[in-house]
Amino acid sequence: MLISIVVPCFNEEEIIGRFHEHVTKELGDLGHPIEMLYVDDGSKDRTLAILQEIARSDPRTRYVSFSRNFGKEAAMLAGLRSASGDTVVIMDADLQHPPELVRRMVALHEQGFDQVIARRTRKGDRVTRTLTARAYYRLINRLVDVELVDGVGDFRMLSRRSVDAVLELTEYNRFSKGLFAWVGFTTVTFEYENAVREEGRSKWSFSKLLNYGLDGLLSFNDKPLRAALYLGIVLLTIAMAYSTWIVGVTLVNGVETPGYVTLLVALTALAGVQMMMIGVVGEYVGRIYYEVKRRPHFLVQETNIDGAPGGASQPQNRELVHR
Ligand code: UDP
Ligand code: MG
């Protein structure tokens, strides 16, 4: 059983060498051959040079390098596409995903599980982050039809058939957490304690996280549109009840002039709600816009995988070629 280890890397020069050493040492006596598959996501530092060096000295190493930064989702897709293993493990390059856990994953996989998921605990996280995550997952699980679990990320082992299933999903807006859950198959989860990033910096800023959260909410189904419809109905009902009441009061008491504030508040609130709803619709239209373009998810600039294109100049081969 060949195990492919897919590692997306973006500006990881400080740690990538140590990562490789650590993983290969840890998994050398696994009893199964491994293939290290690095995807350089358009790093601006020496990441690619280091990967080339590693590949020269370790024949198990393959790498793919993008023409620019396409994001972790695209990098994972590239890795899954070019992985030749019978199983694939996806790992971060920053050693936050302890390589020793792969042993446990293999054992569980051998018991027949298609997806073996490592779920991180939130130990060591800031309280605010933990609480927002908890609230977010409560909300999102109400809105999407796959089950998303807090702490479950991309660190997992996939069987060949679940990799193939994920590759069948060719959508442009990729929200992997959801895609993996959508695929299904027999799944098992175990917990591990989250390690603090040792070198380099996390690429997640607050606004990036916020946008990622929104993507998750919107890229899985059209329930937010449905919610918008319901909100509209509720508001309309309130407005009708209120107007009936006003007419009644006027008939009994005669015309009253106050109401300026009520009017203004109602007006601005409704305008706000309408804007928000147009925004929701717009998000979906935007997604359709990207899907219909059918652009490739990434462009490969360089790779040491046989048969893969050398550059972005061959249009028929712009995406990575399978091995
Ligand atoms: N990464 C990537 N492309 C990006 C951003 C990140 O390939 O545009 C990689 C990064 O090199 C790392 C993994 O994705 O291996 C997770 O990134 P990071 O550690 O910054 O995220 P965090 O662990 O904080 O969620
Ligand atoms: Mg990290």
CSV table of C-alpha atoms and ligand atoms in Angstrom, one decimal:
chain,number,residue,atom,x,y,z
A,1,MET,CA,0.0,0.0,0.0
A,2,LEU,CA,1.6,3.2,-1.2
A,3,ILE,CA,0.8,6.2,1.0
A,4,SER,CA,1.0,9.7,-0.6
A,5,ILE,CA,1.6,12.5,1.8
A,6,VAL,CA,0.2,15.7,0.3
A,7,VAL,CA,1.6,18.9,1.7
A,8,PRO,CA,0.5,22.4,0.6
A,9,CYS,CA,3.3,24.9,1.2
A,10,PHE,CA,3.1,28.7,1.0
A,11,ASN,CA,6.2,30.6,2.2
A,12,GLU,CA,7.4,27.8,4.5
A,13,GLU,CA,11.2,28.1,4.0
A,14,GLU,CA,11.9,28.2,7.7
A,15,ILE,CA,10.3,24.9,8.4
A,16,ILE,CA,9.9,22.8,5.3
A,17,GLY,CA,13.3,21.1,5.5
A,18,ARG,CA,12.7,20.2,9.2
A,19,PHE,CA,9.2,19.0,8.3
A,20,HIS,CA,10.6,16.6,5.6
A,21,GLU,CA,13.2,15.3,7.9
A,22,HIS,CA,10.7,14.8,10.7
A,23,VAL,CA,8.1,13.1,8.6
A,24,THR,CA,10.4,10.7,6.7
A,25,LYS,CA,12.1,9.7,10.0
A,26,GLU,CA,8.8,9.2,11.7
A,27,LEU,CA,7.3,7.2,8.8
A,28,GLY,CA,10.4,5.4,7.6
A,29,ASP,CA,9.6,2.1,9.3
A,30,LEU,CA,5.8,2.3,8.8
A,31,GLY,CA,5.8,-1.0,6.8
A,32,HIS,CA,4.3,0.8,3.8
A,33,PRO,CA,6.2,2.8,1.2
A,34,ILE,CA,5.5,6.6,1.2
A,35,GLU,CA,5.5,9.3,-1.4
A,36,MET,CA,6.0,12.9,-0.3
A,37,LEU,CA,4.1,15.2,-2.5
A,38,TYR,CA,4.7,18.9,-2.0
A,39,VAL,CA,2.6,21.6,-3.6
A,40,ASP,CA,4.4,24.9,-3.6
A,41,ASP,CA,1.5,27.4,-3.7
A,42,GLY,CA,3.4,30.3,-5.4
A,43,SER,CA,5.8,30.9,-2.5
A,44,LYS,CA,7.8,34.1,-2.6
A,45,ASP,CA,10.6,32.8,-0.5
A,46,ARG,CA,13.0,29.9,-0.9
A,47,THR,CA,10.4,27.2,-0.5
A,48,LEU,CA,10.7,26.0,-4.1
A,49,ALA,CA,14.5,25.9,-4.0
A,50,ILE,CA,14.4,23.9,-0.8
A,51,LEU,CA,11.9,21.5,-2.3
A,52,GLN,CA,14.1,21.0,-5.3
A,53,GLU,CA,17.0,20.2,-3.0
A,54,ILE,CA,14.9,17.7,-1.0
A,55,ALA,CA,13.7,16.1,-4.2
A,56,ARG,CA,17.3,15.7,-5.4
A,57,SER,CA,18.4,13.9,-2.3
A,58,ASP,CA,15.2,11.9,-1.6
A,59,PRO,CA,13.7,10.0,-4.6
A,60,ARG,CA,10.4,9.6,-2.8
A,61,THR,CA,9.8,13.3,-3.1
A,62,ARG,CA,7.6,14.9,-5.8
A,63,TYR,CA,6.7,18.5,-6.0
A,64,VAL,CA,4.4,20.7,-8.0
A,65,SER,CA,4.9,24.5,-8.1
A,66,PHE,CA,2.2,26.9,-9.0
A,67,SER,CA,2.7,30.0,-11.2
A,68,ARG,CA,1.3,32.1,-8.3
A,69,ASN,CA,-0.5,31.8,-5.0
A,70,PHE,CA,-3.8,30.1,-5.7
A,71,GLY,CA,-4.7,29.3,-2.1
A,72,LYS,CA,-4.6,26.1,0.0
A,73,GLU,CA,-7.8,24.6,-1.5
A,74,ALA,CA,-6.2,24.7,-5.0
A,75,ALA,CA,-2.9,23.3,-3.6
A,76,MET,CA,-4.8,20.4,-2.0
A,77,LEU,CA,-6.6,19.7,-5.2
A,78,ALA,CA,-3.3,19.6,-7.1
A,79,GLY,CA,-1.9,17.3,-4.5
A,80,LEU,CA,-4.9,14.9,-4.7
A,81,ARG,CA,-4.8,14.9,-8.5
A,82,SER,CA,-1.1,14.0,-8.7
A,83,ALA,CA,-1.0,11.6,-5.8
A,84,SER,CA,-0.5,8.0,-7.0
A,85,GLY,CA,-0.9,6.4,-3.6
A,86,ASP,CA,-3.5,3.8,-2.6
A,87,THR,CA,-4.2,6.2,0.3
A,88,VAL,CA,-3.5,9.9,0.7
A,89,VAL,CA,-2.7,11.8,3.8
A,90,ILE,CA,-3.2,15.6,3.7
A,91,MET,CA,-0.9,17.5,6.1
A,92,ASP,CA,0.2,21.1,6.8
A,93,ALA,CA,3.8,21.9,6.4
A,94,ASP,CA,4.1,23.7,9.7
A,95,LEU,CA,4.3,20.6,11.9
A,96,GLN,CA,0.9,21.5,13.5
A,97,HIS,CA,-0.3,18.1,12.3
A,98,PRO,CA,1.9,15.7,14.3
A,99,PRO,CA,3.4,13.1,11.8
A,100,GLU,CA,3.3,10.4,14.4
A,101,LEU,CA,-0.5,10.3,14.0
A,102,VAL,CA,-0.2,8.9,10.5
A,103,ARG,CA,0.7,5.6,12.1
A,104,ARG,CA,-2.7,5.6,13.9
A,105,MET,CA,-4.4,6.6,10.7
A,106,VAL,CA,-2.9,3.7,8.8
A,107,ALA,CA,-4.0,1.3,11.6
A,108,LEU,CA,-7.6,2.7,11.4
A,109,HIS,CA,-7.5,2.6,7.6
A,110,GLU,CA,-6.5,-1.1,7.7
A,111,GLN,CA,-9.6,-1.7,9.8
A,112,GLY,CA,-11.6,-0.6,6.8
A,113,PHE,CA,-12.2,3.1,7.2
A,114,ASP,CA,-12.2,5.2,4.0
A,115,GLN,CA,-11.7,8.5,5.8
A,116,VAL,CA,-9.6,8.7,8.9
A,117,ILE,CA,-9.9,12.2,10.4
A,118,ALA,CA,-7.8,13.8,13.1
A,119,ARG,CA,-9.7,16.3,15.0
A,120,ARG,CA,-7.8,18.9,17.0
A,121,THR,CA,-8.8,20.0,20.4
A,122,ARG,CA,-9.1,23.7,21.0
A,123,LYS,CA,-6.6,23.6,23.9
A,124,GLY,CA,-4.2,26.6,23.8
A,125,ASP,CA,-6.5,28.7,21.6
A,126,ARG,CA,-7.7,32.0,22.8
A,127,VAL,CA,-11.1,31.9,24.5
A,128,THR,CA,-12.7,34.3,22.0
A,129,ARG,CA,-11.6,32.1,19.1
A,130,THR,CA,-13.0,29.0,20.8
A,131,LEU,CA,-16.3,30.6,21.5
A,132,THR,CA,-16.7,32.1,18.0
A,133,ALA,CA,-15.8,28.7,16.5
A,134,ARG,CA,-18.5,27.0,18.6
A,135,ALA,CA,-21.1,29.6,17.7
A,136,TYR,CA,-20.1,29.4,14.0
A,137,TYR,CA,-20.5,25.6,13.9
A,138,ARG,CA,-23.8,25.7,15.6
A,139,LEU,CA,-25.0,28.1,12.9
A,140,ILE,CA,-23.5,26.5,9.9
A,141,ASN,CA,-24.8,23.0,10.8
A,142,ARG,CA,-28.3,24.4,10.8
A,143,LEU,CA,-27.7,25.9,7.3
A,144,VAL,CA,-25.8,23.3,5.3
A,145,ASP,CA,-26.8,19.8,4.7
A,146,VAL,CA,-23.5,18.1,5.4
A,147,GLU,CA,-22.3,17.8,9.0
A,148,LEU,CA,-19.3,20.0,9.8
A,149,VAL,CA,-17.5,19.4,13.1
A,150,ASP,CA,-15.5,21.9,15.0
A,151,GLY,CA,-11.8,21.1,15.0
A,152,VAL,CA,-12.0,18.9,12.0
A,153,GLY,CA,-9.8,20.2,9.2
A,154,ASP,CA,-7.9,18.9,6.3
A,155,PHE,CA,-5.6,16.6,8.3
A,156,ARG,CA,-6.9,13.2,7.3
A,157,MET,CA,-6.2,10.0,5.5
A,158,LEU,CA,-8.4,9.2,2.4
A,159,SER,CA,-8.8,5.9,0.7
A,160,ARG,CA,-8.3,5.8,-3.1
A,161,ARG,CA,-12.0,5.7,-3.7
A,162,SER,CA,-12.7,8.7,-1.5
A,163,VAL,CA,-9.9,10.6,-3.3
A,164,ASP,CA,-11.4,9.8,-6.6
A,165,ALA,CA,-14.8,10.9,-5.3
A,166,VAL,CA,-13.4,14.2,-4.2
A,167,LEU,CA,-11.8,14.7,-7.6
A,168,GLU,CA,-15.2,14.2,-9.2
A,169,LEU,CA,-16.3,17.4,-7.6
A,170,THR,CA,-14.9,19.9,-10.0
A,171,GLU,CA,-16.5,23.1,-8.6
A,172,TYR,CA,-14.4,26.3,-8.7
A,173,ASN,CA,-15.3,27.5,-5.2
A,174,ARG,CA,-13.8,24.7,-3.1
A,175,PHE,CA,-14.7,24.4,0.5
A,176,SER,CA,-12.8,21.3,1.4
A,177,LYS,CA,-14.3,20.7,4.8
A,178,GLY,CA,-17.7,20.5,3.2
A,179,LEU,CA,-16.5,18.5,0.1
A,180,PHE,CA,-14.9,15.8,2.3
A,181,ALA,CA,-18.0,15.6,4.4
A,182,TRP,CA,-20.2,15.4,1.3
A,183,VAL,CA,-18.3,12.5,-0.1
A,184,GLY,CA,-19.1,10.4,2.9
A,185,PHE,CA,-18.0,6.7,3.0
A,186,THR,CA,-17.0,5.1,6.3
A,187,THR,CA,-15.5,7.7,8.4
A,188,VAL,CA,-13.8,7.7,11.8
A,189,THR,CA,-12.5,10.6,13.8
A,190,PHE,CA,-10.0,10.7,16.6
A,191,GLU,CA,-8.7,13.6,18.7
A,192,TYR,CA,-5.3,15.1,19.0
A,193,GLU,CA,-3.9,18.0,20.9
A,194,ASN,CA,-3.2,21.0,18.7
A,195,ALA,CA,0.5,21.9,18.5
A,196,VAL,CA,1.5,25.6,18.3
A,197,ARG,CA,3.1,26.7,15.1
A,198,GLU,CA,6.8,26.6,15.6
A,199,GLU,CA,8.2,28.7,12.7
A,200,GLY,CA,6.8,31.2,10.3
A,201,ARG,CA,3.4,32.8,10.6
A,202,SER,CA,-0.2,31.6,10.2
A,203,LYS,CA,-1.7,32.9,6.9
A,204,TRP,CA,-5.0,33.4,8.5
A,205,SER,CA,-6.0,37.0,9.4
A,206,PHE,CA,-9.3,37.8,11.0
A,207,SER,CA,-10.8,39.0,7.7
A,208,LYS,CA,-9.6,35.9,5.9
A,209,LEU,CA,-11.3,33.8,8.5
A,210,LEU,CA,-14.5,35.7,8.3
A,211,ASN,CA,-14.6,35.3,4.5
A,212,TYR,CA,-13.8,31.6,4.8
A,213,GLY,CA,-16.7,31.3,7.2
A,214,LEU,CA,-19.0,33.0,4.8
A,215,ASP,CA,-17.8,30.8,2.0
A,216,GLY,CA,-18.7,27.8,4.0
A,217,LEU,CA,-22.2,29.1,4.7
A,218,LEU,CA,-22.8,30.0,1.1
A,219,SER,CA,-21.0,27.5,-1.1
A,220,PHE,CA,-22.9,24.4,0.0
A,221,ASN,CA,-26.6,25.0,-0.8
A,222,ASP,CA,-29.2,27.6,-1.2
A,223,LYS,CA,-30.6,27.7,2.3
A,224,PRO,CA,-29.6,31.3,2.9
A,225,LEU,CA,-31.7,32.3,-0.1
A,226,ARG,CA,-34.6,30.4,1.5
A,227,ALA,CA,-33.9,32.2,4.8
A,228,ALA,CA,-34.0,35.5,3.0
A,229,LEU,CA,-37.4,34.6,1.7
A,230,TYR,CA,-38.7,33.7,5.2
A,231,LEU,CA,-37.3,36.9,6.7
A,232,GLY,CA,-39.2,38.9,4.0
A,233,ILE,CA,-42.4,37.1,4.8
A,234,VAL,CA,-42.0,37.7,8.6
A,235,LEU,CA,-41.3,41.4,8.0
A,236,LEU,CA,-44.2,41.8,5.7
A,237,THR,CA,-46.5,40.2,8.3
A,238,ILE,CA,-45.2,42.5,11.0
A,239,ALA,CA,-45.8,45.5,8.7
A,240,MET,CA,-49.3,44.5,8.0
A,241,ALA,CA,-50.2,43.9,11.6
A,242,TYR,CA,-48.7,47.2,12.6
A,243,SER,CA,-50.6,49.1,9.8
A,244,THR,CA,-53.9,47.5,10.8
A,245,TRP,CA,-53.3,48.6,14.4
A,246,ILE,CA,-52.5,52.1,13.3
A,247,VAL,CA,-55.6,52.4,11.2
A,248,GLY,CA,-57.7,51.1,14.2
A,249,VAL,CA,-56.1,53.6,16.6
A,250,THR,CA,-56.7,56.5,14.1
A,251,LEU,CA,-60.4,55.5,13.7
A,252,VAL,CA,-60.8,55.6,17.5
A,253,ASN,CA,-58.6,58.5,18.5
A,254,GLY,CA,-58.4,60.6,15.3
A,255,VAL,CA,-55.2,61.6,13.6
A,256,GLU,CA,-52.1,61.8,15.7
A,257,THR,CA,-49.0,63.5,14.4
A,258,PRO,CA,-46.1,61.8,16.4
A,259,GLY,CA,-44.4,58.9,14.7
A,260,TYR,CA,-41.5,60.6,13.1
A,261,VAL,CA,-38.9,58.3,14.8
A,262,THR,CA,-40.9,55.1,14.2
A,263,LEU,CA,-41.1,56.0,10.5
A,264,LEU,CA,-37.4,56.7,10.2
A,265,VAL,CA,-36.3,53.6,12.1
A,266,ALA,CA,-38.6,51.4,10.1
A,267,LEU,CA,-37.4,52.9,6.8
A,268,THR,CA,-33.7,52.5,7.5
A,269,ALA,CA,-34.1,49.1,9.1
A,270,LEU,CA,-36.0,47.8,6.0
A,271,ALA,CA,-33.5,49.4,3.7
A,272,GLY,CA,-30.8,47.6,5.6
A,273,VAL,CA,-32.6,44.2,5.4
A,274,GLN,CA,-33.1,44.7,1.7
A,275,MET,CA,-29.5,45.5,1.1
A,276,MET,CA,-28.5,42.4,3.0
A,277,MET,CA,-30.8,40.2,1.0
A,278,ILE,CA,-29.5,41.6,-2.3
A,279,GLY,CA,-26.1,40.8,-1.0
A,280,VAL,CA,-27.0,37.2,-0.4
A,281,VAL,CA,-28.4,36.9,-3.9
A,282,GLY,CA,-25.3,38.7,-5.2
A,283,GLU,CA,-23.1,36.1,-3.5
A,284,TYR,CA,-24.8,33.3,-5.3
A,285,VAL,CA,-24.7,35.2,-8.6
A,286,GLY,CA,-21.0,35.8,-8.0
A,287,ARG,CA,-20.4,32.1,-7.5
A,288,ILE,CA,-22.3,31.2,-10.7
A,289,TYR,CA,-20.1,33.8,-12.5
A,290,TYR,CA,-16.9,32.0,-11.4
A,291,GLU,CA,-18.3,28.6,-12.1
A,292,VAL,CA,-19.4,29.4,-15.7
A,293,LYS,CA,-16.0,30.8,-16.5
A,294,ARG,CA,-14.6,27.3,-16.1
A,295,ARG,CA,-11.1,28.5,-15.4
A,296,PRO,CA,-8.5,26.0,-14.2
A,297,HIS,CA,-8.1,25.9,-10.5
A,298,PHE,CA,-4.4,26.5,-10.7
A,299,LEU,CA,-1.5,26.8,-13.2
A,300,VAL,CA,1.6,24.7,-12.8
A,301,GLN,CA,4.9,26.4,-13.4
A,302,GLU,CA,7.2,23.6,-12.5
A,303,THR,CA,7.2,20.0,-11.3
A,304,ASN,CA,9.3,16.9,-11.2
A,305,ILE,CA,6.4,14.5,-11.8
A,306,ASP,CA,6.8,12.6,-15.1
A,307,GLY,CA,4.5,13.6,-17.9
A,308,ALA,CA,3.3,16.7,-16.2
A,309,PRO,CA,3.5,19.9,-18.2
A,310,GLY,CA,6.6,22.0,-18.0
A,311,GLY,CA,4.9,25.4,-18.1
A,312,ALA,CA,1.7,27.3,-18.4
A,313,SER,CA,2.2,27.9,-22.1
A,314,GLN,CA,0.5,24.7,-23.2
A,315,PRO,CA,-3.2,25.5,-23.1
A,316,GLN,CA,-4.4,21.9,-23.3
A,317,ASN,CA,-2.2,21.0,-20.3
A,318,ARG,CA,-2.7,24.0,-18.2
A,319,GLU,CA,-3.9,22.0,-15.3
A,320,LEU,CA,-1.8,19.3,-13.8
A,321,VAL,CA,-1.7,16.1,-15.8
A,322,HIS,CA,-2.4,12.8,-14.0
A,323,ARG,CA,0.5,10.4,-13.6
B,1,UDP,N1,-1.1,27.3,2.6
B,1,UDP,C1,-1.1,27.2,1.2
B,1,UDP,N2,-1.6,28.3,0.5
B,1,UDP,C2,-2.0,29.5,1.1
B,1,UDP,C3,-2.0,29.5,2.6
B,1,UDP,C4,-1.6,28.4,3.3
B,1,UDP,O1,-0.7,26.2,0.7
B,1,UDP,O2,-2.4,30.4,0.4
B,1,UDP,C5,-0.6,26.2,3.4
B,1,UDP,C6,0.5,26.5,4.4
B,1,UDP,O3,1.8,26.5,3.9
B,1,UDP,C7,0.3,25.4,5.5
B,1,UDP,C8,-1.2,25.1,5.4
B,1,UDP,O4,-1.6,25.6,4.2
B,1,UDP,O5,1.0,24.2,5.1
B,1,UDP,C9,-1.9,25.8,6.6
B,1,UDP,O6,-1.6,27.1,6.6
B,1,UDP,P1,-1.5,27.9,8.0
B,1,UDP,O7,-0.5,27.2,8.9
B,1,UDP,O8,-1.1,29.3,7.7
B,1,UDP,O9,-2.9,27.9,8.6
B,1,UDP,P2,-3.4,27.5,10.1
B,1,UDP,O10,-2.6,26.3,10.5
B,1,UDP,O11,-3.1,28.7,10.9
B,1,UDP,O12,-4.9,27.3,9.9
B,2,MG,MG,-0.8,26.1,10.6
